[in-house]
């Protein structure tokens, strides 16, 4: 990802194909966009100021209460939806084990063996990316239509909105090795821009509700694609957990998984 492209694209929906995309002399308002410009909502500070004007004699306690009300009432433009793909912990530990083995081989002077371990670790990442991409394709297929018009409004008892075939997505993928607690956890953040290209050539917002409903199925689909990839390339075997909540690599013990899962502990 090129930050010079990513930031104005995701912050202002600017079209990077525009010749003036990087031209600082052209105002943002005059540059080409993907669909309509970003909505502008009142900040919580602005809402708070209006509440204070309505209650000029408010006590300190009341002012604090109004502040929290204002924060709850404020809205923000949805710039993107994140469809993170995160495989089972045992897959991460296979990768970590291969990297540790490569380090030990290098320390022992066996450079060729270290290279083989690192190559196998790269294959694990390739499998994770295959699963991530498969989950995106599933979302595009099952939640890629766009809503046009006003689905909440009714005219003569009917909503005025319609569905438009779409699914031309813009996605930024970020690979990460650890979770927030610093535990090893391979995962891929997939920031889907809240503008998609429709078959009629127009750029419209995503249907966030449809994507939310399809996320669990997309994750399961991506995990199975990843499993098949790693089984074919590395000979790994997977089996369901005793609780039925997911599948793990055979040979990675539950004790080892728990040791590297401080978040769960």
Short mmCIF file of C-alpha atoms in Angstrom, two decimals:
data_model
loop_
_atom_site.label_atom_id
_atom_site.label_comp_id
_atom_site.label_asym_id
_atom_site.label_seq_id
_atom_site.Cartn_x
_atom_site.Cartn_y
_atom_site.Cartn_z
CA UNK A 1 0.00 0.00 0.00
CA UNK A 2 1.27 3.43 -0.96
CA UNK A 3 0.36 5.81 1.87
CA UNK A 4 0.28 8.79 -0.52
CA UNK A 5 -2.55 7.08 -2.39
CA UNK A 6 -4.23 5.27 0.48
CA UNK A 7 -4.79 8.27 2.76
CA UNK A 8 -6.60 10.66 0.35
CA UNK A 9 -8.49 7.72 -1.17
CA UNK A 10 -9.82 6.52 2.18
CA UNK A 11 -10.15 9.94 3.82
CA UNK A 12 -11.86 11.84 0.98
CA UNK A 13 -12.80 9.10 -1.56
CA UNK A 14 -10.55 10.81 -4.12
CA UNK A 15 -10.02 8.92 -7.38
CA UNK A 16 -6.30 8.01 -7.72
CA UNK A 17 -6.72 7.82 -11.52
CA UNK A 18 -7.32 11.57 -11.60
CA UNK A 19 -4.29 13.37 -13.13
CA UNK A 20 -4.61 16.00 -10.37
CA UNK A 21 -4.75 13.42 -7.58
CA UNK A 22 -1.28 14.42 -6.25
CA UNK A 23 -1.44 18.05 -7.39
CA UNK A 24 -1.30 20.24 -4.23
CA UNK A 25 -2.39 23.31 -6.22
CA UNK A 26 -5.82 21.83 -6.95
CA UNK A 27 -8.29 22.05 -4.02
CA UNK A 28 -9.69 18.77 -2.73
CA UNK A 29 -13.19 19.96 -3.65
CA UNK A 30 -12.19 20.15 -7.33
CA UNK A 31 -10.65 16.68 -7.59
CA UNK A 32 -12.42 13.63 -8.99
CA UNK A 33 -14.12 11.35 -6.46
CA UNK A 34 -15.44 7.83 -6.30
CA UNK A 35 -19.11 8.64 -5.86
CA UNK A 36 -20.48 11.39 -3.65
CA UNK A 37 -18.31 13.31 -1.23
CA UNK A 38 -17.98 12.31 2.40
CA UNK A 39 -20.92 13.31 4.58
CA UNK A 40 -20.29 16.03 7.15
CA UNK A 41 -21.90 15.52 10.56
CA UNK A 42 -21.82 17.80 13.58
CA UNK A 43 -19.05 16.91 16.02
CA UNK A 44 -19.85 16.06 19.63
CA UNK A 45 -18.33 19.40 20.62
CA UNK A 46 -20.77 21.26 18.34
CA UNK A 47 -23.71 19.27 19.70
CA UNK A 48 -22.50 19.99 23.24
CA UNK A 49 -22.35 23.73 22.57
CA UNK A 50 -25.95 23.71 21.34
CA UNK A 51 -27.06 21.87 24.47
CA UNK A 52 -25.29 24.42 26.67
CA UNK A 53 -27.03 27.29 24.86
CA UNK A 54 -30.35 25.61 25.65
CA UNK A 55 -29.39 25.21 29.33
CA UNK A 56 -27.17 28.20 30.24
CA UNK A 57 -27.76 27.66 33.98
CA UNK A 58 -26.67 24.00 33.92
CA UNK A 59 -24.64 22.88 36.94
CA UNK A 60 -21.24 21.23 36.65
CA UNK A 61 -22.86 17.82 37.04
CA UNK A 62 -25.47 18.64 34.39
CA UNK A 63 -22.76 19.89 32.01
CA UNK A 64 -20.94 16.58 32.35
CA UNK A 65 -24.19 14.76 31.64
CA UNK A 66 -24.81 16.91 28.55
CA UNK A 67 -21.30 16.18 27.33
CA UNK A 68 -21.89 12.41 27.44
CA UNK A 69 -25.25 12.87 25.72
CA UNK A 70 -23.55 14.84 22.94
CA UNK A 71 -20.93 12.13 22.45
CA UNK A 72 -23.68 9.54 22.19
CA UNK A 73 -25.60 11.57 19.62
CA UNK A 74 -22.64 12.39 17.36
CA UNK A 75 -22.24 10.52 14.07
CA UNK A 76 -19.20 9.77 11.94
CA UNK A 77 -18.92 8.96 8.26
CA UNK A 78 -18.24 5.28 7.62
CA UNK A 79 -15.08 5.36 5.51
CA UNK A 80 -14.49 1.62 5.35
CA UNK A 81 -15.57 -1.74 6.75
CA UNK A 82 -12.93 -4.08 8.19
CA UNK A 83 -13.28 -7.75 7.28
CA UNK A 84 -10.33 -9.10 9.28
CA UNK A 85 -9.29 -12.68 8.50
CA UNK A 86 -7.70 -14.40 11.51
CA UNK A 87 -6.85 -18.12 11.35
CA UNK A 88 -6.76 -20.52 14.28
CA UNK A 89 -3.98 -20.04 16.83
CA UNK A 90 -2.37 -23.36 15.87
CA UNK A 91 -1.69 -22.05 12.34
CA UNK A 92 0.15 -19.10 13.86
CA UNK A 93 2.17 -21.44 16.09
CA UNK A 94 3.20 -23.54 13.09
CA UNK A 95 4.54 -20.36 11.50
CA UNK A 96 6.25 -19.27 14.73
CA UNK A 97 7.78 -22.73 15.17
CA UNK A 98 9.20 -22.69 11.65
CA UNK A 99 10.72 -19.24 12.22
CA UNK A 100 12.23 -20.39 15.53
CA UNK A 101 13.64 -23.49 13.85
CA UNK A 102 15.17 -21.32 11.12
CA UNK A 103 16.86 -19.18 13.76
CA UNK A 104 18.30 -22.24 15.51
CA UNK A 105 19.56 -23.62 12.20
CA UNK A 106 21.26 -20.31 11.40
CA UNK A 107 22.90 -20.26 14.81
CA UNK A 108 24.18 -23.80 14.14
CA UNK A 109 25.58 -22.72 10.78
CA UNK A 110 23.12 -24.76 8.69
CA UNK A 111 22.10 -22.02 6.27
CA UNK A 112 20.41 -24.34 3.77
CA UNK A 113 18.15 -25.87 6.42
CA UNK A 114 17.32 -22.41 7.76
CA UNK A 115 16.29 -21.34 4.25
CA UNK A 116 13.98 -24.37 3.97
CA UNK A 117 12.32 -23.50 7.28
CA UNK A 118 11.82 -19.89 6.22
CA UNK A 119 10.41 -20.99 2.89
CA UNK A 120 7.90 -23.21 4.71
CA UNK A 121 6.97 -20.28 6.97
CA UNK A 122 6.30 -18.21 3.85
CA UNK A 123 3.99 -20.96 2.61
CA UNK A 124 1.99 -20.63 5.85
CA UNK A 125 1.55 -16.92 5.13
CA UNK A 126 0.58 -17.74 1.53
CA UNK A 127 -2.12 -20.04 2.87
CA UNK A 128 -3.42 -17.34 5.21
CA UNK A 129 -3.57 -14.87 2.32
CA UNK A 130 -5.38 -17.43 0.15
CA UNK A 131 -7.99 -17.75 2.90
CA UNK A 132 -8.26 -13.98 3.31
CA UNK A 133 -8.81 -13.47 -0.41
CA UNK A 134 -11.36 -16.29 -0.52
CA UNK A 135 -13.31 -14.67 2.32
CA UNK A 136 -13.40 -11.42 0.35
CA UNK A 137 -14.66 -13.18 -2.78
CA UNK A 138 -17.41 -14.79 -0.70
CA UNK A 139 -18.48 -11.39 0.66
CA UNK A 140 -18.48 -9.89 -2.82
CA UNK A 141 -20.65 -12.73 -4.13
CA UNK A 142 -23.15 -12.81 -1.27
CA UNK A 143 -23.16 -9.18 -0.03
CA UNK A 144 -21.92 -7.18 -3.01
CA UNK A 145 -25.16 -5.61 -4.16
CA UNK A 146 -25.61 -1.90 -3.52
CA UNK A 147 -28.66 -0.13 -2.16
CA UNK A 148 -29.84 2.84 -4.22
CA UNK A 149 -32.52 5.36 -3.34
CA UNK A 150 -34.10 5.64 0.11
CA UNK A 151 -34.95 2.28 1.58
CA UNK A 152 -36.39 3.78 4.74
CA UNK A 153 -38.83 6.14 3.00
CA UNK A 154 -42.20 4.93 1.73
CA UNK A 155 -44.30 6.19 -1.15
CA UNK A 156 -47.83 4.79 -1.43
CA UNK A 157 -46.90 2.19 1.19
CA UNK A 158 -43.73 1.04 -0.59
CA UNK A 159 -40.06 1.82 -0.08
CA UNK A 160 -38.48 3.88 -2.87
CA UNK A 161 -35.10 2.13 -2.73
CA UNK A 162 -33.81 -0.50 -5.12
CA UNK A 163 -30.94 -2.96 -5.39
CA UNK A 164 -28.14 -2.51 -7.93
CA UNK A 165 -25.68 -5.19 -9.04
CA UNK A 166 -22.24 -4.17 -7.81
CA UNK A 167 -19.25 -5.75 -6.06
CA UNK A 168 -16.39 -3.77 -7.63
CA UNK A 169 -14.54 -3.27 -4.36
CA UNK A 170 -11.45 -1.34 -3.33
CA UNK A 171 -9.63 -3.14 -0.50
CA UNK A 172 -6.47 -2.36 1.48
CA UNK A 173 -4.87 -5.44 3.08
CA UNK A 174 -2.54 -5.19 6.10
CA UNK A 175 -0.73 -8.29 7.38
CA UNK A 176 0.08 -8.45 11.09
CA UNK A 177 1.88 -11.05 13.24
CA UNK A 178 0.59 -10.27 16.74
CA UNK A 179 -2.61 -9.32 18.52
CA UNK A 180 -3.12 -6.35 20.83
CA UNK A 181 -1.64 -8.23 23.79
CA UNK A 182 1.55 -9.05 21.87
CA UNK A 183 0.72 -12.75 21.48
CA UNK A 184 1.65 -14.32 18.14
CA UNK A 185 -1.42 -14.22 15.91
CA UNK A 186 -1.25 -14.05 12.13
CA UNK A 187 -4.14 -12.05 10.74
CA UNK A 188 -5.03 -9.81 7.81
CA UNK A 189 -6.93 -6.55 8.16
CA UNK A 190 -9.01 -6.00 5.03
CA UNK A 191 -10.28 -2.43 4.83
CA UNK A 192 -13.09 -2.38 2.27
CA UNK A 193 -13.60 1.18 1.04
CA UNK A 194 -17.18 2.35 1.57
CA UNK A 195 -17.56 2.94 -2.16
CA UNK A 196 -18.10 0.16 -4.67
CA UNK A 197 -18.34 0.24 -8.45
CA UNK A 198 -21.77 -0.81 -9.69
CA UNK A 199 -22.60 -2.36 -13.04
CA UNK A 200 -24.18 0.90 -14.20
CA UNK A 201 -20.80 2.62 -13.80
CA UNK A 202 -21.70 4.55 -10.63
CA UNK A 203 -19.90 4.36 -7.28
CA UNK A 204 -22.18 3.70 -4.32
CA UNK A 205 -21.84 2.88 -0.63
CA UNK A 206 -21.53 -0.69 0.64
CA UNK A 207 -24.49 -2.51 2.16
CA UNK A 208 -23.01 -2.82 5.64
CA UNK A 209 -25.92 -4.86 6.99
CA UNK A 210 -25.54 -7.52 4.31
CA UNK A 211 -21.78 -7.69 4.86
CA UNK A 212 -22.26 -8.06 8.62
CA UNK A 213 -24.68 -10.96 8.10
CA UNK A 214 -22.31 -12.74 5.70
CA UNK A 215 -19.07 -12.28 7.67
CA UNK A 216 -19.26 -15.50 9.68
CA UNK A 217 -19.89 -17.60 6.58
CA UNK A 218 -17.12 -15.76 4.71
CA UNK A 219 -14.67 -16.49 7.54
CA UNK A 220 -15.59 -20.19 7.53
CA UNK A 221 -15.18 -20.32 3.75
CA UNK A 222 -11.78 -18.63 3.96
CA UNK A 223 -10.61 -20.96 6.73
CA UNK A 224 -11.47 -24.04 4.66
CA UNK A 225 -9.63 -22.65 1.62
CA UNK A 226 -6.61 -21.98 3.86
CA UNK A 227 -6.76 -25.50 5.30
CA UNK A 228 -6.84 -27.09 1.85
CA UNK A 229 -3.89 -24.95 0.76
CA UNK A 230 -1.75 -25.84 3.79
CA UNK A 231 -2.69 -29.51 3.57
CA UNK A 232 -1.67 -29.63 -0.08
CA UNK A 233 1.56 -27.61 0.30
CA UNK A 234 2.82 -28.61 3.77
CA UNK A 235 0.94 -31.81 4.58
CA UNK A 236 -0.77 -30.30 7.63
CA UNK A 237 -3.87 -31.99 9.00
CA UNK A 238 -6.77 -30.23 10.74
CA UNK A 239 -9.45 -31.46 13.08
CA UNK A 240 -12.37 -29.88 14.92
CA UNK A 241 -11.88 -28.69 18.48
CA UNK A 242 -13.64 -30.66 21.22
CA UNK A 243 -16.08 -27.77 21.70
CA UNK A 244 -16.80 -27.63 17.95
CA UNK A 245 -15.81 -23.96 17.79
CA UNK A 246 -13.32 -24.05 14.93
CA UNK A 247 -10.54 -26.35 13.76
CA UNK A 248 -6.87 -26.64 14.75
CA UNK A 249 -3.71 -28.16 13.29
CA UNK A 250 -3.17 -31.74 14.43
CA UNK A 251 0.00 -31.94 16.53
CA UNK A 252 -0.23 -28.52 18.15
CA UNK A 253 -1.28 -29.25 21.73
CA UNK A 254 -4.06 -27.37 23.56
CA UNK A 255 -1.52 -26.57 26.30
CA UNK A 256 0.75 -24.81 23.79
CA UNK A 257 -2.19 -22.90 22.34
CA UNK A 258 -3.22 -21.78 25.85
CA UNK A 259 0.34 -20.71 26.66
CA UNK A 260 0.31 -18.23 23.78
CA UNK A 261 -3.23 -16.99 24.40
CA UNK A 262 -2.95 -14.50 27.25
CA UNK A 263 -5.95 -12.66 25.82
CA UNK A 264 -8.18 -15.64 26.56
CA UNK A 265 -6.56 -16.21 29.98
#
